[in-house]
Coordinates of N, CA and C in Angstrom, one line a residue:
A1 N -125.2 -190.3 -131.6 CA -125.1 -189.5 -132.9 C -126.3 -188.6 -133.1
P2 N -127.5 -189.1 -132.9 CA -128.6 -188.2 -133.2 C -128.6 -186.9 -132.3
A3 N -128.2 -187.0 -131.1 CA -128.2 -185.9 -130.2 C -127.1 -184.9 -130.7
A4 N -126.0 -185.4 -131.1 CA -124.9 -184.5 -131.6 C -125.3 -183.8 -132.9
A5 N -126.0 -184.6 -133.8 CA -126.5 -184.0 -135.0 C -127.6 -182.9 -134.7
L6 N -128.4 -183.2 -133.7 CA -129.4 -182.2 -133.3 C -128.7 -180.9 -132.8
D7 N -127.7 -181.0 -132.0 CA -127.0 -179.9 -131.5 C -126.3 -179.1 -132.6
R8 N -125.7 -179.8 -133.5 CA -125.1 -179.1 -134.7 C -126.1 -178.4 -135.5
I9 N -127.2 -179.0 -135.8 CA -128.2 -178.3 -136.6 C -128.8 -177.1 -135.8
K10 N -129.0 -177.2 -134.5 CA -129.5 -176.0 -133.8 C -128.5 -174.9 -133.8
Q11 N -127.2 -175.2 -133.6 CA -126.2 -174.2 -133.6 C -126.1 -173.5 -134.9
R12 N -126.1 -174.3 -136.0 CA -126.0 -173.7 -137.4 C -127.2 -172.8 -137.6
L13 N -128.4 -173.3 -137.3 CA -129.6 -172.4 -137.6 C -129.6 -171.2 -136.7
E14 N -129.2 -171.3 -135.5 CA -129.2 -170.1 -134.6 C -128.1 -169.1 -135.1
G15 N -127.0 -169.6 -135.6 CA -126.0 -168.8 -136.2 C -126.4 -168.1 -137.4
L16 N -127.1 -168.8 -138.3 CA -127.6 -168.2 -139.5 C -128.8 -167.3 -139.4
A17 N -129.7 -167.6 -138.5 CA -130.9 -166.8 -138.3 C -131.3 -166.8 -136.9
P18 N -130.5 -166.0 -136.1 CA -130.8 -165.9 -134.6 C -132.2 -165.4 -134.2
D19 N -132.8 -164.7 -135.1 CA -134.1 -164.1 -134.8 C -135.3 -165.0 -135.1
I20 N -135.1 -166.1 -135.8 CA -136.2 -167.0 -136.2 C -136.4 -168.0 -135.1
K21 N -137.7 -168.2 -134.7 CA -138.0 -169.2 -133.7 C -138.0 -170.5 -134.4
L22 N -137.3 -171.5 -133.8 CA -137.2 -172.8 -134.4 C -138.3 -173.7 -133.9
D23 N -138.9 -174.5 -134.8 CA -139.8 -175.5 -134.4 C -139.0 -176.8 -133.9
P24 N -139.1 -177.1 -132.6 CA -138.3 -178.2 -132.0 C -138.5 -179.5 -132.7
Q25 N -139.8 -179.8 -133.1 CA -140.1 -181.0 -133.7 C -139.4 -181.1 -135.1
R26 N -139.5 -180.0 -135.8 CA -138.9 -180.0 -137.2 C -137.4 -180.1 -137.1
V27 N -136.8 -179.5 -136.1 CA -135.3 -179.6 -135.9 C -134.9 -181.0 -135.6
A28 N -135.8 -181.7 -134.7 CA -135.5 -183.1 -134.3 C -135.6 -184.0 -135.5
Q29 N -136.6 -183.7 -136.4 CA -136.7 -184.5 -137.6 C -135.5 -184.4 -138.5
E30 N -135.1 -183.2 -138.7 CA -133.9 -182.9 -139.5 C -132.6 -183.6 -138.9
A31 N -132.5 -183.5 -137.6 CA -131.4 -184.2 -136.9 C -131.4 -185.7 -137.1
A32 N -132.6 -186.3 -137.0 CA -132.8 -187.7 -137.3 C -132.4 -188.1 -138.7
M33 N -132.8 -187.3 -139.7 CA -132.5 -187.5 -141.1 C -130.9 -187.4 -141.3
A34 N -130.3 -186.4 -140.6 CA -128.9 -186.2 -140.8 C -128.1 -187.4 -140.1
A35 N -128.6 -187.9 -139.0 CA -128.0 -189.1 -138.4 C -128.2 -190.3 -139.2
M36 N -129.3 -190.5 -139.9 CA -129.5 -191.6 -140.7 C -128.5 -191.6 -141.9
R37 N -128.4 -190.4 -142.5 CA -127.5 -190.2 -143.7 C -126.0 -190.5 -143.3
A38 N -125.7 -190.2 -142.0 CA -124.3 -190.3 -141.5 C -124.0 -191.7 -141.0
D39 N -125.0 -192.5 -140.9 CA -124.8 -193.9 -140.3 C -124.1 -194.7 -141.3
V40 N -122.9 -195.3 -140.8 CA -122.1 -196.1 -141.7 C -122.1 -197.6 -141.3
A41 N -123.1 -198.0 -140.5 CA -123.2 -199.4 -140.1 C -123.3 -200.4 -141.2
E42 N -124.1 -200.0 -142.2 CA -124.3 -200.9 -143.4 C -123.0 -201.1 -144.1
E43 N -122.2 -199.9 -144.3 CA -121.0 -200.0 -145.0 C -120.0 -200.8 -144.2
L44 N -119.9 -200.7 -142.9 CA -119.0 -201.5 -142.1 C -119.4 -203.0 -142.2
E45 N -120.7 -203.3 -142.2 CA -121.1 -204.7 -142.4 C -120.7 -205.3 -143.7
R46 N -120.8 -204.5 -144.8 CA -120.4 -205.0 -146.1 C -118.9 -205.1 -146.2
L47 N -118.2 -204.1 -145.6 CA -116.7 -204.2 -145.6 C -116.2 -205.5 -144.8
T48 N -116.9 -205.8 -143.7 CA -116.6 -207.0 -143.0 C -116.8 -208.3 -143.9
A49 N -117.9 -208.3 -144.5 CA -118.2 -209.4 -145.4 C -117.2 -209.5 -146.6
H50 N -116.9 -208.4 -147.2 CA -115.9 -208.4 -148.2 C -114.5 -208.8 -147.7
A51 N -114.1 -208.4 -146.5 CA -112.8 -208.8 -146.0 C -112.8 -210.3 -145.8
G52 N -113.9 -210.9 -145.3 CA -114.0 -212.4 -145.2 C -113.8 -213.1 -146.5
E53 N -114.5 -212.5 -147.5 CA -114.4 -213.1 -148.8 C -113.0 -213.0 -149.4
L54 N -112.3 -211.8 -149.1 CA -111.0 -211.6 -149.6 C -110.0 -212.7 -148.9
R55 N -110.2 -212.9 -147.6 CA -109.4 -213.9 -146.9 C -109.6 -215.3 -147.6
A56 N -110.8 -215.6 -147.8 CA -111.1 -216.9 -148.4 C -110.4 -217.0 -149.8
L57 N -110.5 -216.0 -150.6 CA -109.9 -216.0 -152.0 C -108.4 -216.2 -152.0
I58 N -107.8 -215.4 -151.1 CA -106.3 -215.5 -151.1 C -105.7 -216.7 -150.5
T59 N -106.5 -217.5 -149.8 CA -106.0 -218.8 -149.3 C -106.3 -220.0 -150.2
K60 N -107.1 -219.7 -151.3 CA -107.4 -220.8 -152.2 C -106.2 -221.0 -153.2
P61 N -106.0 -222.3 -153.6 CA -104.8 -222.5 -154.4 C -105.1 -222.1 -155.9
E62 N -106.3 -222.0 -156.3 CA -106.6 -221.7 -157.7 C -106.5 -220.1 -157.9
P63 N -106.2 -219.7 -159.2 CA -106.1 -218.3 -159.5 C -107.5 -217.6 -159.2
A64 N -107.4 -216.4 -158.7 CA -108.6 -215.6 -158.3 C -108.5 -214.2 -158.8
G65 N -107.6 -213.9 -159.8 CA -107.4 -212.5 -160.2 C -108.6 -211.7 -160.5
R66 N -109.5 -212.3 -161.4 CA -110.7 -211.6 -161.8 C -111.6 -211.3 -160.6
R67 N -111.8 -212.3 -159.7 CA -112.6 -212.2 -158.5 C -112.0 -211.2 -157.6
L68 N -110.7 -211.2 -157.4 CA -110.1 -210.1 -156.6 C -110.3 -208.7 -157.2
D69 N -110.3 -208.6 -158.5 CA -110.5 -207.3 -159.1 C -111.9 -206.9 -158.8
F70 N -112.9 -207.7 -159.0 CA -114.3 -207.4 -158.7 C -114.4 -207.0 -157.2
L71 N -113.8 -207.8 -156.3 CA -113.9 -207.5 -154.9 C -113.3 -206.2 -154.5
S72 N -112.2 -205.9 -155.2 CA -111.5 -204.6 -154.9 C -112.4 -203.4 -155.4
Q73 N -113.2 -203.6 -156.4 CA -114.1 -202.6 -156.8 C -115.2 -202.3 -155.8
E74 N -115.7 -203.4 -155.2 CA -116.7 -203.4 -154.1 C -116.1 -202.7 -152.9
L75 N -114.9 -203.0 -152.5 CA -114.2 -202.4 -151.4 C -114.0 -200.9 -151.6
T76 N -113.6 -200.6 -152.8 CA -113.4 -199.1 -153.1 C -114.8 -198.4 -153.0
R77 N -115.8 -199.0 -153.5 CA -117.2 -198.4 -153.4 C -117.5 -198.1 -152.0
E78 N -117.3 -199.1 -151.1 CA -117.7 -199.0 -149.7 C -116.8 -197.9 -149.0
A79 N -115.5 -197.9 -149.4 CA -114.6 -196.9 -148.8 C -115.0 -195.5 -149.2
N80 N -115.4 -195.3 -150.5 CA -115.8 -194.0 -150.9 C -117.1 -193.6 -150.2
T81 N -118.0 -194.5 -150.0 CA -119.3 -194.2 -149.3 C -118.9 -193.8 -147.8
L82 N -118.1 -194.6 -147.2 CA -117.6 -194.3 -145.8 C -117.1 -192.9 -145.7
C83 N -116.2 -192.6 -146.6 CA -115.6 -191.2 -146.6 C -116.6 -190.1 -146.8
S84 N -117.5 -190.4 -147.7 CA -118.5 -189.3 -148.0 C -119.5 -189.1 -146.9
K85 N -119.8 -190.1 -146.2 CA -120.8 -190.0 -145.1 C -120.2 -189.5 -143.8
S86 N -118.9 -189.7 -143.7 CA -118.2 -189.4 -142.4 C -118.1 -187.9 -142.1
A87 N -118.4 -187.5 -140.9 CA -118.2 -186.2 -140.5 C -117.0 -186.2 -139.5
D88 N -116.5 -187.4 -139.2 CA -115.4 -187.7 -138.3 C -114.1 -187.8 -139.0
L89 N -113.1 -187.0 -138.7 CA -111.8 -187.0 -139.4 C -111.1 -188.3 -139.3
E90 N -111.2 -189.0 -138.1 CA -110.5 -190.3 -137.9 C -111.2 -191.3 -138.9
L91 N -112.5 -191.3 -139.0 CA -113.1 -192.3 -139.8 C -112.8 -192.0 -141.3
T92 N -112.7 -190.7 -141.7 CA -112.3 -190.4 -143.0 C -110.9 -190.8 -143.3
R93 N -110.0 -190.7 -142.3 CA -108.6 -191.1 -142.5 C -108.6 -192.7 -142.7
I94 N -109.4 -193.4 -141.9 CA -109.4 -194.8 -142.1 C -109.9 -195.2 -143.5
G95 N -110.9 -194.5 -143.9 CA -111.5 -194.7 -145.3 C -110.4 -194.5 -146.3
L96 N -109.6 -193.5 -146.2 CA -108.6 -193.2 -147.2 C -107.5 -194.2 -147.1
D97 N -107.1 -194.7 -145.9 CA -106.2 -195.7 -145.7 C -106.7 -197.0 -146.4
L98 N -108.0 -197.3 -146.3 CA -108.6 -198.5 -146.9 C -108.4 -198.4 -148.4
K99 N -108.7 -197.2 -148.9 CA -108.6 -197.0 -150.4 C -107.1 -197.3 -150.9
T100 N -106.2 -196.9 -150.1 CA -104.8 -197.2 -150.4 C -104.5 -198.7 -150.4
V101 N -105.0 -199.4 -149.4 CA -104.8 -200.8 -149.4 C -105.5 -201.5 -150.5
V102 N -106.7 -201.0 -150.8 CA -107.5 -201.6 -151.9 C -106.7 -201.5 -153.3
D103 N -106.1 -200.3 -153.4 CA -105.2 -200.1 -154.6 C -104.1 -201.1 -154.7
Q104 N -103.5 -201.4 -153.6 CA -102.5 -202.4 -153.5 C -103.0 -203.8 -153.9
I105 N -104.2 -204.1 -153.4 CA -104.9 -205.4 -153.7 C -105.1 -205.4 -155.3
K106 N -105.6 -204.3 -155.9 CA -105.8 -204.3 -157.3 C -104.5 -204.6 -158.1
E107 N -103.4 -204.0 -157.6 CA -102.1 -204.3 -158.2 C -101.7 -205.8 -158.2
Q108 N -101.9 -206.3 -157.0 CA -101.6 -207.8 -156.8 C -102.6 -208.6 -157.6
A109 N -103.8 -208.2 -157.7 CA -104.8 -209.0 -158.5 C -104.4 -209.0 -160.0
A110 N -103.9 -207.9 -160.5 CA -103.4 -207.8 -161.9 C -102.3 -208.7 -162.1
N111 N -101.4 -208.9 -161.1 CA -100.3 -209.8 -161.2 C -100.7 -211.3 -161.2
V112 N -101.8 -211.6 -160.6 CA -102.4 -212.9 -160.4 C -103.0 -213.4 -161.7
E113 N -103.7 -212.4 -162.4 CA -104.4 -212.8 -163.7 C -103.4 -213.2 -164.7

């Protein structure tokens, strides 16, 4: 991902200002920062943890409506972050699908309360 970000930054800068000599170190720093901003590993980790908690909640015999509502808020937050960070159309589509499923969970949680 950092190499791809570096190439994108170089191409954009060369397209915007072809006559300006670029400092390779500065471009590499910017590419590294862009790659860090686009990294979704933390969001995926939290989504995995939330999915595990969701599984545990729905298999318990006691009512869990409020907890499901809170968990759906967390899932929505992660899905939004995933979509906003993603430069990949497929990842954005997955994030949007996740938001749809989370809305369905919210509806079910409201019925459980």
